[in-house]
C-alpha cells in the first residue's frame, strides 16, 4: 500500500458542484416552507416553529455543512488504483484497483449541459464507488481510462 | 453506431403485470363499447368507462416512456446503454468483462420475432442482469456473435457434448423438488381464479377432495400430504424437463456455448475465464449407479429462479471425466490431501442420530396421549423417520467423502450440502477468502470447518466440515496462488 500512496495527486470537485448542491438545498427548503405555509395557518405557533427550524437547517447545511463536504471531498486516479476520500465527521477513504473495475456508469442530469457536471459510478465485483457532481470532461477522461484498463487486463 | 431501441412488445411486457389486474374491467369496457356502437349511445358509454380508459392509457404511457427512454448500441469492444430522459444513466460493458450473454426465445414472442437478451458481469446487482433487453431476433444474435468474437477463433475446432434425452430426464427427475412445483402451482391457481372466477377454482378443489377420499386405506391427512408433494414435484419435473430437453454444450477457444429448451429455447455464451468453479453433483442414489452431473458457477448462468447452472446432466464417472477434459481442461479434479480424522466421525453422525431419537420420543409420547389418532400418527412417524435414516446414511458417506486437495492451478474440494454429494475444482485466483473456524464442540475433537469464499457478483461460500485443525494449519497454502509445476501438497 505504501508504494502507491505517496505518489497520488488528489483532485477536488468543481465549484459548480457546490452551486448545484446549494441550489438543490434551496429548492428543497423552499418547498418545505411553502408546504408548511399551506398546511398550517401563518402566524400559528406550529407554523412559526417549523419555519424557524427549516431556516436554521438551511443555514447550517447551506453555510457550514455542504461547503465543508465539498472542500473535504477528494479523489485521485493513480496508475493502479482509484481513490475517493469523503466525510466530514467520520472521514472515509476508499480504494479500488483499476483493473478490478468491471464497468463504469455515468449519471447525467438536466443540469449536465449547463453546469458541465455529472456523476460517475465505478462498479467492481461486490463493490461500487460513487463520485457525485464531477466535472464532465474529467469524468469522461476517467471513464475512458478505466475502460481502457479493463480492456487491457481482459485481453 | 446508431442507437437502437428495444422491440415495441417491450411496452406490453413492462406493463403486463398491471394490465392483468385490469383485464376484467378492460374486457367489460370493450363489451360495452360493442353494445353501445350498435345502439349509437357513444357519449353515455364514454361517461361510464372514461376512468378505466384513463388508467389503461396512463399505464401504457408509462410503458412507452420506459421503452422510449432506453437506448443501446453494440460496438466492436462492448455494449453501451442509456436509460432515462431527464436523469440519464449511461454505461458501457466491455466484452472482456461480460461473463455471460444469454438469449431466450419465449414461444409467445415467436410471432413478433422478439427475443430476450441478457448480458451479465461480475459486478452490479445480483437480482438483475447488467444489460437486459427484449429485441428483434437478428440484433440479439448479432450481439451474441460480437461478444464472443474476440475470444473465439473460428479456425479452431469446436468440441460438442450432446447428452441423450434419458440423461436429461434423469437430471430433471433428480433436480426437481416439491417447493418449486408448489410455487408454480400456487401462482397458477391464483391466476386461474383471476381469470375464470372463484366458482371453477372451488369445483377444482372439490375434485381434489374426491381424489383424497379415493385412497380409503390411507388416512386423509397423509393422502393430502402425499398428493401435494407428488403433484407439485410432478409440475417441477415437467418444467425442468421442458427447459432442459435438446441440451447441447460446445467449446471453441475460450467460449463455452450452451443451448437448451424445447418450447422456450435458451442460448448462452460464457467466457471460460469468468467461470468461478466447476462442481460435480451426486445424490446417494446416483452415487450407487456411479452417475454424476456437472455444473458451473458463473455470474449470469443459472442464478435466477427456475434456471439451473447445468453443464452435463448425467454421465458415468469415466464419461464425465473424458468430456470435462475436453470442455473445461482448466478445472482439473484432484484427490484429497486433507481428510477428517476417524475421531470426528461422531460429529457427522450425531445430528441425524439425535433427530431419529427426538422423532421417536415425540411420536411415542403423542401416541400415548392421542390414542384416537394412532393410525395417522404412526403413518406420519414413518414418513418423518425415512428422510432421517436417509440423512444418517448420507452423513456416514459424507465422512469418507469430505476433504481437500491442492493442485498446481486449482483446489479440489469434496463436500456435502443438503442431501447432495459434491466435488469441485476452484482455480486459486477465484478464491477471495479462506476462513478456518473452530466451534467450542470442535475444540474437543481438534477439528475445524474451512470456508472458501469465491469471486463473483454474489457471495458464494463453500464449507468443508470437520477437517483436522492441525493438518489444516500445516497444509493449507497461504496465500492461495497458482504454483509453477507441481504443488508441494499435490498427491503423487
Coordinates of C-alpha atoms in Angstrom, one line a residue:
Chain A
X1 CA 0.0 0.0 0.0
X2 CA 2.8 2.4 0.8
X3 CA 4.2 2.0 -2.7
X4 CA 1.4 3.9 -4.3
X5 CA 0.1 6.1 -1.5
X6 CA 2.7 8.9 -1.7
X7 CA 2.6 9.4 -5.5
X8 CA -1.1 10.3 -5.6
X9 CA -2.2 13.6 -7.0
X10 CA -5.5 14.4 -5.3
X11 CA -8.3 16.3 -7.1
X12 CA -11.3 18.3 -5.9
X13 CA -14.8 18.6 -7.1
X14 CA -15.5 21.6 -9.2
X15 CA -17.0 24.8 -7.7
X16 CA -20.1 24.4 -9.8
X17 CA -20.9 21.2 -7.9
X18 CA -21.3 23.3 -4.7
X19 CA -23.6 25.8 -6.5
X20 CA -25.7 22.8 -7.7
X21 CA -25.9 21.4 -4.2
X22 CA -26.8 24.8 -2.7
X23 CA -29.4 25.3 -5.4
X24 CA -31.0 21.9 -4.7
X25 CA -31.0 22.6 -1.0
X26 CA -32.6 26.0 -1.5
X27 CA -35.3 24.4 -3.7
X28 CA -36.0 21.7 -1.2
X29 CA -36.1 24.2 1.7
X30 CA -38.5 26.5 -0.2
X31 CA -40.7 23.5 -0.9
X32 CA -40.9 22.6 2.8
X33 CA -41.6 26.3 3.7
X34 CA -44.4 26.5 1.1
X35 CA -45.9 23.2 2.4
X36 CA -45.7 24.5 6.0
X37 CA -47.5 27.7 5.0
X38 CA -50.2 25.7 3.1
X39 CA -50.7 23.1 5.9
X40 CA -50.5 25.4 8.9
X41 CA -52.1 28.8 9.4
X42 CA -49.5 31.5 9.0
X43 CA -48.7 33.0 12.5
X44 CA -49.7 29.9 14.4
X45 CA -47.1 28.6 16.9
X46 CA -46.5 25.3 14.9
X47 CA -46.0 27.2 11.7
X48 CA -43.5 29.6 13.3
X49 CA -41.6 26.9 15.0
X50 CA -41.4 24.8 11.8
X51 CA -40.3 27.9 9.7
X52 CA -37.6 28.8 12.2
X53 CA -36.5 25.1 12.2
X54 CA -36.2 25.0 8.4
X55 CA -34.4 28.3 8.3
X56 CA -31.9 27.1 10.9
X57 CA -31.4 23.8 9.0
X58 CA -31.0 25.7 5.7
X59 CA -28.4 28.0 7.3
X60 CA -26.5 25.0 8.8
X61 CA -26.4 22.9 5.7
X62 CA -26.1 25.7 3.2
X63 CA -23.4 27.7 5.0
X64 CA -21.5 25.1 7.0
X65 CA -22.1 21.5 6.1
X66 CA -22.2 21.5 2.3
X67 CA -19.1 23.8 1.8
X68 CA -17.2 21.7 4.2
X69 CA -18.2 18.4 2.5
X70 CA -17.3 20.0 -0.9
X71 CA -13.9 21.1 0.5
X72 CA -13.0 17.8 2.0
X73 CA -14.1 15.6 -0.9
X74 CA -11.0 14.3 -2.7
X75 CA -10.4 11.7 -5.4
X76 CA -7.4 10.6 -7.3
X77 CA -6.5 8.2 -10.1
X78 CA -3.1 6.6 -9.9
X79 CA -1.6 4.1 -12.3
X80 CA -3.1 1.2 -10.4
X81 CA -5.8 2.5 -8.1
X82 CA -8.7 4.9 -7.8
X83 CA -9.2 6.6 -4.5
X84 CA -12.1 8.6 -3.0
X85 CA -11.9 10.3 0.4
X86 CA -15.0 11.9 1.9
X87 CA -16.8 12.6 5.1
X88 CA -16.7 15.5 7.5
X89 CA -17.1 14.0 11.0
X90 CA -16.2 10.4 10.0
X91 CA -13.7 10.5 7.1
X92 CA -13.6 7.5 4.9
X93 CA -11.1 6.6 2.3
X94 CA -12.0 4.1 -0.4
X95 CA -9.5 2.5 -2.8
X96 CA -10.4 0.4 -5.8
X97 CA -7.9 -1.3 -8.0
X98 CA -8.2 0.0 -11.6
X99 CA -8.1 -3.5 -13.2
X100 CA -10.8 -4.7 -10.9
X101 CA -13.3 -2.2 -12.3
X102 CA -15.9 -4.1 -14.3
X103 CA -17.7 -1.2 -15.8
X104 CA -18.4 2.5 -15.3
X105 CA -21.8 4.2 -15.3
X106 CA -22.3 7.9 -15.9
X107 CA -25.4 9.7 -14.5
X108 CA -26.3 12.9 -16.4
X109 CA -28.9 15.3 -15.0
X110 CA -30.8 18.2 -16.8
X111 CA -28.0 20.5 -15.4
X112 CA -25.2 18.5 -17.1
X113 CA -25.3 20.6 -20.2
X114 CA -25.4 23.9 -18.4
X115 CA -23.1 23.3 -15.4
X116 CA -20.9 20.6 -17.1
X117 CA -21.4 18.4 -14.1
X118 CA -22.1 14.7 -14.0
X119 CA -21.8 11.7 -11.6
X120 CA -19.7 8.5 -12.0
X121 CA -20.3 5.1 -10.6
X122 CA -17.4 2.6 -10.7
X123 CA -18.6 -1.0 -10.4
X124 CA -16.4 -3.9 -9.4
X125 CA -17.2 -7.3 -8.2
X126 CA -19.0 -6.9 -4.9
X127 CA -18.3 -3.1 -4.6
X128 CA -19.3 0.2 -6.0
X129 CA -17.7 3.6 -5.8
X130 CA -19.8 6.8 -6.4
X131 CA -18.3 10.1 -7.5
X132 CA -21.1 12.7 -7.3
X133 CA -21.0 16.0 -9.2
X134 CA -17.8 15.7 -11.1
X135 CA -16.5 17.9 -14.0
X136 CA -17.9 16.4 -17.2
X137 CA -14.6 16.5 -19.1
X138 CA -12.7 14.9 -16.3
X139 CA -15.4 12.3 -15.8
X140 CA -15.2 11.3 -19.5
X141 CA -11.4 11.1 -19.2
X142 CA -11.7 8.8 -16.1
X143 CA -14.4 6.7 -17.8
X144 CA -12.2 6.2 -20.8
X145 CA -9.1 5.5 -18.8
X146 CA -10.8 2.9 -16.7
X147 CA -12.5 1.2 -19.6
X148 CA -9.1 1.0 -21.4
X149 CA -7.6 -0.6 -18.2
X150 CA -10.3 -3.2 -18.1
X151 CA -9.8 -4.0 -21.8
X152 CA -6.1 -4.4 -21.5
X153 CA -6.4 -6.6 -18.4
X154 CA -9.1 -8.7 -20.0
X155 CA -7.4 -9.3 -23.4
Chain B
X1 CA -23.2 3.0 -34.4
X2 CA -26.8 4.1 -34.4
X3 CA -28.7 4.0 -31.1
X4 CA -31.2 1.1 -31.0
X5 CA -34.4 0.7 -29.1
X6 CA -35.9 -2.5 -27.7
X7 CA -38.8 -4.3 -29.5
X8 CA -42.1 -2.4 -29.1
X9 CA -43.5 -5.6 -27.5
X10 CA -41.4 -4.4 -24.5
X11 CA -44.2 -1.8 -23.8
X12 CA -46.7 -4.6 -23.2
X13 CA -44.0 -6.7 -21.4
X14 CA -43.3 -3.9 -19.0
X15 CA -47.0 -3.1 -18.3
X16 CA -48.4 -6.7 -18.4
X17 CA -48.4 -7.2 -14.6
X18 CA -50.6 -4.0 -14.2
X19 CA -52.8 -4.7 -17.2
X20 CA -53.5 -8.3 -16.0
X21 CA -55.2 -6.7 -12.9
X22 CA -57.3 -4.5 -15.3
X23 CA -58.1 -7.4 -17.6
X24 CA -61.7 -7.8 -16.5
X25 CA -62.6 -4.0 -16.5
X26 CA -61.0 -3.7 -20.0
X27 CA -63.0 -6.7 -21.3
X28 CA -66.2 -5.2 -19.8
X29 CA -65.4 -1.8 -21.4
X30 CA -64.8 -3.4 -24.8
X31 CA -68.0 -5.5 -24.5
X32 CA -69.9 -2.3 -23.5
X33 CA -68.4 -0.5 -26.5
X34 CA -69.6 -3.1 -28.9
X35 CA -73.1 -2.9 -27.5
X36 CA -73.2 0.9 -27.4
X37 CA -71.9 1.2 -31.0
X38 CA -74.9 -0.9 -32.1
X39 CA -77.3 1.5 -30.2
X40 CA -75.4 4.6 -31.0
X41 CA -75.1 5.9 -27.5
X42 CA -71.3 6.6 -27.6
X43 CA -71.4 9.5 -25.2
X44 CA -73.1 7.6 -22.4
X45 CA -70.6 4.7 -22.9
X46 CA -67.7 7.1 -22.6
X47 CA -69.2 8.7 -19.5
X48 CA -69.2 5.2 -17.8
X49 CA -65.8 4.0 -18.9
X50 CA -63.6 7.1 -19.0
X51 CA -61.8 6.2 -15.8
X52 CA -60.9 2.7 -17.0
X53 CA -59.6 4.1 -20.3
X54 CA -57.6 6.8 -18.5
X55 CA -55.9 4.3 -16.2
X56 CA -55.1 2.0 -19.2
X57 CA -53.8 4.9 -21.1
X58 CA -51.7 6.0 -18.2
X59 CA -50.2 2.5 -17.7
X60 CA -49.4 2.3 -21.5
X61 CA -47.9 5.8 -21.4
X62 CA -45.6 4.7 -18.6
X63 CA -44.7 1.6 -20.5
X64 CA -44.0 3.7 -23.6
X65 CA -41.8 6.1 -21.5
X66 CA -39.8 3.1 -20.2
X67 CA -39.4 1.8 -23.8
X68 CA -38.5 5.2 -25.3
X69 CA -36.0 6.1 -22.6
X70 CA -33.9 3.0 -23.0
X71 CA -31.5 3.0 -25.9
X72 CA -28.4 0.9 -26.6
X73 CA -25.8 0.2 -29.2
X74 CA -23.2 -2.6 -29.7
X75 CA -19.7 -1.9 -30.9
X76 CA -16.5 -3.7 -31.5
X77 CA -15.5 -3.5 -27.9
X78 CA -18.7 -3.7 -25.9
X79 CA -22.3 -2.8 -25.3
X80 CA -23.2 0.7 -24.5
X81 CA -26.6 1.5 -22.9
X82 CA -28.5 4.6 -21.9
X83 CA -31.6 4.8 -19.6
X84 CA -33.8 7.8 -18.7
X85 CA -34.8 11.1 -20.3
X86 CA -34.3 13.8 -17.7
X87 CA -31.9 11.8 -15.5
X88 CA -29.8 9.7 -17.8
X89 CA -27.7 6.7 -16.8
X90 CA -25.1 5.7 -19.4
X91 CA -23.0 2.6 -19.0
X92 CA -20.6 0.6 -21.1
X93 CA -20.0 -3.1 -20.7
X94 CA -16.7 -4.1 -22.3
X95 CA -16.9 -7.6 -23.9
X96 CA -13.9 -8.6 -21.8
X97 CA -15.8 -8.1 -18.6
X98 CA -19.0 -9.8 -19.7
X99 CA -19.2 -13.2 -18.1
X100 CA -22.2 -14.5 -20.0
X101 CA -24.6 -13.4 -22.7
X102 CA -27.9 -15.2 -23.0
X103 CA -30.7 -15.2 -25.5
X104 CA -34.1 -16.6 -24.5
X105 CA -36.7 -17.4 -27.3
X106 CA -40.0 -17.5 -25.5
X107 CA -42.6 -19.3 -27.6
X108 CA -45.2 -16.5 -27.1
X109 CA -42.7 -14.0 -28.7
X110 CA -42.3 -16.1 -31.8
X111 CA -45.0 -14.3 -33.9
X112 CA -43.3 -10.9 -33.1
X113 CA -39.8 -12.2 -33.8
X114 CA -38.7 -10.9 -30.4
X115 CA -36.3 -12.5 -28.0
X116 CA -34.9 -11.6 -24.6
X117 CA -31.2 -10.8 -24.4
X118 CA -29.2 -10.5 -21.1
X119 CA -25.6 -9.7 -20.5
X120 CA -24.1 -10.0 -17.1
X121 CA -20.8 -9.1 -15.5
X122 CA -19.2 -9.9 -12.1
X123 CA -20.2 -6.5 -10.9
X124 CA -23.6 -4.8 -10.3
X125 CA -26.9 -6.0 -8.9
X126 CA -27.3 -9.7 -8.1
X127 CA -31.0 -9.6 -8.8
X128 CA -30.9 -8.3 -12.3
X129 CA -28.6 -8.6 -15.3
X130 CA -26.4 -5.6 -16.0
X131 CA -27.9 -5.4 -19.5
X132 CA -31.3 -6.8 -20.3
X133 CA -33.4 -6.0 -23.3
X134 CA -36.2 -7.5 -25.5
X135 CA -35.1 -7.1 -29.1
X136 CA -35.6 -8.3 -32.6
X137 CA -34.0 -11.8 -33.1
X138 CA -31.3 -10.8 -35.5
X139 CA -30.0 -8.0 -33.3
X140 CA -29.7 -10.3 -30.3
X141 CA -27.9 -12.9 -32.4
X142 CA -25.5 -10.2 -33.7
X143 CA -24.7 -9.0 -30.1
X144 CA -24.1 -12.6 -29.0
X145 CA -21.8 -13.2 -32.0
X146 CA -19.9 -9.9 -31.4
X147 CA -19.5 -10.7 -27.7
X148 CA -17.7 -14.0 -28.4
X149 CA -15.8 -12.9 -31.4
X150 CA -12.7 -11.6 -29.5
X151 CA -12.3 -14.9 -27.6
X152 CA -13.3 -17.4 -30.2
X153 CA -11.0 -18.4 -33.1
X154 CA -13.3 -19.6 -35.9
X155 CA -10.5 -21.7 -37.4
X156 CA -10.2 -23.7 -34.2
X157 CA -12.1 -27.0 -33.8
X158 CA -15.4 -26.8 -32.0
X159 CA -16.0 -29.6 -29.4
X160 CA -19.5 -30.6 -28.8
X161 CA -21.2 -32.5 -25.9
X162 CA -24.8 -33.6 -26.6
X163 CA -26.3 -35.7 -23.8
X164 CA -29.1 -38.2 -24.6
X165 CA -32.6 -37.4 -23.6
X166 CA -32.6 -40.2 -20.9
X167 CA -29.7 -38.4 -19.1
X168 CA -31.7 -35.1 -19.2
X169 CA -34.8 -36.8 -17.9
X170 CA -32.8 -38.3 -15.1
X171 CA -31.3 -34.9 -14.3
X172 CA -34.8 -33.3 -14.3
X173 CA -36.0 -36.2 -12.1
X174 CA -33.3 -35.6 -9.5
X175 CA -33.2 -31.9 -9.6
X176 CA -37.0 -31.4 -9.3
X177 CA -38.3 -30.5 -5.9
X178 CA -41.8 -30.0 -4.4
X179 CA -41.2 -26.5 -3.3
X180 CA -40.5 -25.1 -6.8
X181 CA -43.6 -27.1 -8.0
X182 CA -45.7 -25.7 -5.2
X183 CA -44.7 -22.1 -6.1
X184 CA -45.7 -22.7 -9.8
X185 CA -48.9 -24.4 -8.7
X186 CA -49.9 -21.6 -6.2
X187 CA -49.2 -19.0 -8.9
X188 CA -51.3 -20.9 -11.5
X189 CA -54.2 -21.3 -9.1
X190 CA -54.2 -17.7 -8.1
X191 CA -54.1 -16.6 -11.8
X192 CA -56.8 -19.1 -12.6
X193 CA -59.2 -17.6 -10.0
X194 CA -58.4 -14.2 -11.5
X195 CA -59.4 -15.3 -15.0
X196 CA -62.2 -17.8 -14.5
X197 CA -63.7 -16.7 -11.2
X198 CA -63.9 -18.4 -7.8
X199 CA -66.6 -20.9 -8.8
X200 CA -64.3 -23.0 -11.1
X201 CA -61.5 -22.9 -8.6
X202 CA -63.8 -24.2 -5.9
X203 CA -65.0 -27.0 -8.1
X204 CA -61.3 -27.9 -8.8
X205 CA -60.7 -28.1 -5.0
X206 CA -63.8 -30.3 -4.6
X207 CA -62.4 -32.7 -7.2
X208 CA -59.2 -32.8 -5.2
X209 CA -61.4 -33.8 -2.1
X210 CA -62.9 -36.6 -4.1
X211 CA -59.5 -37.8 -5.1
X212 CA -58.4 -37.8 -1.5
X213 CA -61.4 -39.9 -0.4
X214 CA -60.5 -42.5 -3.2
X215 CA -57.5 -43.7 -1.2
X216 CA -59.5 -45.1 1.7
X217 CA -56.7 -47.3 3.1
X218 CA -54.5 -44.3 3.9
X219 CA -55.5 -41.6 6.5
X220 CA -56.9 -38.4 4.7
X221 CA -54.3 -36.1 6.2
X222 CA -51.5 -38.3 4.9
X223 CA -53.2 -38.7 1.4
X224 CA -53.4 -34.9 1.1
X225 CA -49.7 -34.6 2.1
X226 CA -48.6 -37.2 -0.4
X227 CA -50.8 -35.8 -3.2
X228 CA -49.4 -32.3 -2.7
X229 CA -45.8 -33.5 -2.6
X230 CA -46.2 -35.8 -5.6
X231 CA -48.3 -33.3 -7.6
X232 CA -46.0 -30.3 -7.0
X233 CA -43.0 -32.4 -7.7
X234 CA -44.5 -33.5 -11.0
X235 CA -45.0 -29.9 -12.0
X236 CA -41.4 -29.1 -11.2
X237 CA -40.2 -32.2 -13.1
X238 CA -42.1 -31.2 -16.3
X239 CA -40.9 -27.7 -16.0
X240 CA -37.3 -28.9 -15.7
X241 CA -37.6 -31.4 -18.4
X242 CA -39.0 -28.9 -21.0
X243 CA -36.4 -26.3 -20.2
X244 CA -33.5 -28.9 -20.5
X245 CA -34.5 -31.0 -23.5
X246 CA -32.3 -30.6 -26.6
X247 CA -29.4 -29.6 -24.4
X248 CA -26.1 -29.0 -26.2
X249 CA -22.8 -27.6 -25.0
X250 CA -19.9 -26.7 -27.1
X251 CA -16.4 -25.2 -26.7
X252 CA -14.3 -23.2 -29.1
X253 CA -11.2 -21.4 -28.0
X254 CA -12.2 -19.6 -24.8
X255 CA -16.0 -19.6 -25.3
X256 CA -18.4 -22.1 -24.0
X257 CA -21.8 -22.1 -25.7
X258 CA -24.9 -23.8 -24.2
X259 CA -28.3 -24.3 -25.9
X260 CA -31.3 -25.9 -24.2
X261 CA -35.1 -25.9 -24.1
X262 CA -37.9 -27.2 -26.2
X263 CA -40.7 -24.6 -26.1
X264 CA -38.7 -21.7 -24.7
X265 CA -35.2 -22.2 -26.1
X266 CA -32.1 -20.6 -24.5
X267 CA -28.7 -19.9 -25.9
X268 CA -25.9 -18.9 -23.6
X269 CA -22.4 -17.9 -24.3
X270 CA -19.9 -18.0 -21.5
X271 CA -16.2 -16.9 -21.4
X272 CA -14.3 -19.7 -19.7
X273 CA -12.0 -17.3 -17.9
X274 CA -15.0 -16.0 -16.0
X275 CA -16.1 -19.4 -14.7
X276 CA -15.5 -19.4 -10.9
X277 CA -15.8 -23.1 -10.2
X278 CA -16.8 -26.4 -11.6
X279 CA -19.0 -28.6 -9.4
X280 CA -19.9 -32.3 -9.8
X281 CA -23.1 -33.3 -8.1
X282 CA -24.4 -36.7 -6.9
X283 CA -27.1 -37.9 -4.6
X284 CA -26.8 -41.2 -2.7
X285 CA -28.9 -42.9 -5.3
X286 CA -26.9 -41.7 -8.3
X287 CA -23.7 -42.5 -6.4
X288 CA -24.9 -46.1 -6.3
X289 CA -25.2 -46.1 -10.1
X290 CA -21.9 -44.1 -10.5
X291 CA -23.7 -41.2 -12.2
X292 CA -22.5 -37.5 -11.9
X293 CA -23.9 -34.3 -13.1
X294 CA -21.7 -31.3 -13.7
X295 CA -22.5 -27.6 -13.2
X296 CA -20.5 -24.4 -13.3
X297 CA -20.6 -21.3 -11.1
X298 CA -20.6 -18.3 -13.4
X299 CA -22.3 -15.0 -13.0
X300 CA -25.4 -14.8 -15.2
X301 CA -25.8 -18.5 -15.8
X302 CA -28.5 -20.4 -13.8
X303 CA -28.8 -18.0 -11.0
X304 CA -32.4 -17.0 -11.4
X305 CA -35.5 -18.8 -10.1
X306 CA -36.4 -21.8 -12.3
X307 CA -33.0 -21.8 -14.0
X308 CA -30.1 -24.2 -13.4
X309 CA -26.4 -24.0 -14.0
X310 CA -26.0 -27.4 -15.6
X311 CA -23.1 -28.3 -17.8
X312 CA -23.6 -32.1 -18.1
X313 CA -26.9 -33.6 -17.0
X314 CA -25.9 -37.1 -16.1
X315 CA -23.0 -39.3 -17.1
X316 CA -20.8 -42.1 -15.8
X317 CA -17.5 -41.2 -13.9
X318 CA -15.5 -42.2 -17.0
X319 CA -17.7 -40.2 -19.4
X320 CA -17.8 -37.1 -17.3
X321 CA -14.0 -37.1 -16.8
X322 CA -13.4 -37.5 -20.5
X323 CA -15.9 -34.8 -21.5
X324 CA -14.7 -32.4 -18.9
X325 CA -11.1 -32.8 -20.1
X326 CA -12.4 -31.7 -23.5
X327 CA -14.7 -28.9 -22.4
X328 CA -13.0 -27.4 -19.3
X329 CA -9.4 -28.6 -19.0
X330 CA -8.7 -25.5 -16.8
X331 CA -10.6 -27.3 -14.0
X332 CA -8.8 -30.4 -13.0
X333 CA -10.3 -32.7 -10.3
X334 CA -7.7 -33.9 -7.8
X335 CA -7.7 -36.3 -4.9
X336 CA -8.0 -35.4 -1.3
X337 CA -4.9 -34.4 0.7
X338 CA -6.8 -33.4 3.8
X339 CA -9.4 -35.7 5.2
X340 CA -11.4 -35.7 8.5
X341 CA -9.8 -37.9 11.2
X342 CA -11.6 -41.0 12.5
X343 CA -12.3 -39.3 15.8
X344 CA -14.6 -36.8 14.1
X345 CA -17.0 -39.5 12.8
X346 CA -19.2 -38.7 15.8
X347 CA -19.5 -35.1 14.6
X348 CA -21.0 -36.3 11.3
X349 CA -23.4 -38.9 12.8
X350 CA -24.6 -37.0 15.9
X351 CA -27.2 -34.7 14.3
X352 CA -29.1 -37.4 12.4
X353 CA -29.0 -39.8 15.3
X354 CA -30.4 -37.0 17.6
X355 CA -33.1 -36.3 15.0
X356 CA -34.1 -40.0 14.8
X357 CA -34.2 -40.3 18.6
X358 CA -36.2 -37.0 19.0
X359 CA -38.8 -38.1 16.5
X360 CA -39.2 -41.4 18.3
X361 CA -39.7 -39.6 21.6
X362 CA -42.1 -37.1 20.1
X363 CA -44.3 -39.6 18.3
X364 CA -44.1 -42.1 21.1
X365 CA -45.4 -39.6 23.6
X366 CA -48.0 -38.4 21.1
X367 CA -49.3 -42.0 20.7
X368 CA -49.6 -42.2 24.5
X369 CA -51.7 -39.0 24.7
X370 CA -53.6 -39.2 21.4
X371 CA -54.7 -42.8 21.2
X372 CA -57.6 -41.9 18.8
X373 CA -55.2 -40.7 16.0
X374 CA -53.0 -43.8 16.3
X375 CA -53.1 -44.7 12.6
X376 CA -52.4 -41.2 11.4
X377 CA -49.6 -40.7 13.9
X378 CA -47.9 -44.0 13.0
X379 CA -48.0 -43.1 9.3
X380 CA -46.6 -39.6 10.0
X381 CA -43.9 -41.1 12.2
X382 CA -42.8 -43.5 9.3
X383 CA -42.9 -40.5 6.9
X384 CA -40.7 -38.5 9.2
X385 CA -38.2 -41.2 10.0
X386 CA -37.5 -42.2 6.4
X387 CA -35.6 -39.0 5.5
X388 CA -33.9 -39.0 8.9
X389 CA -32.5 -42.5 8.3
X390 CA -31.6 -41.5 4.8
X391 CA -29.8 -38.5 6.3
X392 CA -27.8 -40.8 8.7
X393 CA -26.7 -43.0 5.8
X394 CA -25.8 -39.9 3.8
X395 CA -23.8 -38.4 6.7
X396 CA -21.9 -41.7 7.1
X397 CA -20.9 -41.5 3.5
X398 CA -20.0 -37.7 3.9
X399 CA -17.4 -38.7 6.5
X400 CA -15.5 -40.7 3.8
X401 CA -16.1 -38.2 1.1
X402 CA -15.2 -34.8 2.7
X403 CA -11.7 -33.5 2.0
X404 CA -9.4 -31.0 0.2
X405 CA -6.8 -31.5 -2.4
X406 CA -4.3 -29.0 -3.8
X407 CA -3.3 -29.0 -7.5
X408 CA -0.9 -26.7 -9.4
X409 CA -3.7 -24.4 -10.5
X410 CA -6.8 -25.3 -8.6
X411 CA -8.1 -26.5 -5.3
X412 CA -10.1 -29.7 -5.4
X413 CA -12.9 -29.8 -2.9
X414 CA -15.1 -32.7 -1.7
X415 CA -18.0 -31.7 0.5
X416 CA -21.7 -32.3 1.1
X417 CA -24.6 -29.9 1.2
X418 CA -28.2 -30.8 1.9
X419 CA -28.7 -34.3 0.5
X420 CA -26.1 -33.7 -2.2
X421 CA -22.6 -35.1 -2.5
X422 CA -20.4 -32.6 -4.3
X423 CA -16.9 -32.4 -5.8
X424 CA -15.5 -29.3 -7.2
X425 CA -12.5 -27.5 -8.6
X426 CA -11.8 -23.9 -7.9
X427 CA -8.9 -22.0 -9.6
X428 CA -6.7 -20.3 -7.0
X429 CA -7.3 -16.8 -8.5
X430 CA -11.1 -17.3 -7.9
X431 CA -10.7 -17.7 -4.2
X432 CA -11.2 -14.4 -2.5
X433 CA -11.0 -15.5 1.2
X434 CA -10.4 -18.6 3.2
X435 CA -11.7 -18.8 6.7
X436 CA -10.8 -21.6 9.2
X437 CA -13.3 -21.7 12.1
X438 CA -13.5 -23.8 15.2
X439 CA -16.5 -24.0 17.4
X440 CA -16.5 -24.9 21.1
X441 CA -17.5 -28.5 20.4
X442 CA -15.0 -28.8 17.6
X443 CA -12.2 -28.0 20.0
X444 CA -12.8 -31.2 21.8
X445 CA -12.2 -33.3 18.7
X446 CA -9.5 -30.9 17.4
X447 CA -11.3 -30.3 14.1
X448 CA -12.4 -27.2 12.2
X449 CA -14.5 -26.0 9.3
X450 CA -12.8 -24.4 6.3
X451 CA -14.8 -21.9 4.3
X452 CA -13.9 -20.9 0.8
X453 CA -15.3 -17.6 -0.5
X454 CA -15.5 -17.3 -4.3
X455 CA -15.1 -14.4 -6.6
X456 CA -18.3 -13.3 -8.2
X457 CA -21.3 -10.9 -8.2
X458 CA -22.9 -12.5 -5.2
X459 CA -21.3 -14.0 -2.1
X460 CA -20.7 -17.7 -2.6
X461 CA -19.3 -19.7 0.2
X462 CA -18.3 -23.4 0.3
X463 CA -18.0 -25.1 3.6
X464 CA -15.7 -28.1 4.1
X465 CA -16.6 -29.6 7.5
X466 CA -14.6 -31.2 10.3
X467 CA -11.1 -31.3 8.9
X468 CA -8.3 -31.8 11.4
X469 CA -7.3 -28.4 12.7
X470 CA -3.5 -29.0 12.9
X471 CA -3.4 -30.5 9.4
X472 CA -5.3 -27.6 8.0
X473 CA -2.9 -25.1 9.7
X474 CA 0.1 -27.0 8.3
X475 CA -1.1 -27.9 4.8
X476 CA -3.4 -25.1 3.7
X477 CA -1.3 -23.0 1.4
X478 CA -1.4 -19.2 2.2
X479 CA -1.6 -17.1 0.1
X480 CA -3.6 -19.2 -2.3
X481 CA -1.8 -18.7 -5.6
X482 CA -1.2 -20.9 -8.6
X483 CA 2.1 -22.6 -8.4
X484 CA 4.5 -23.3 -11.3
X485 CA 4.8 -27.1 -11.9
X486 CA 3.5 -29.4 -9.1
X487 CA 2.1 -28.1 -5.9
X488 CA 4.1 -29.2 -2.8
X489 CA 0.9 -30.8 -1.3
X490 CA -0.4 -32.4 -4.5
X491 CA -0.7 -36.2 -4.1
X492 CA 1.5 -38.4 -6.3

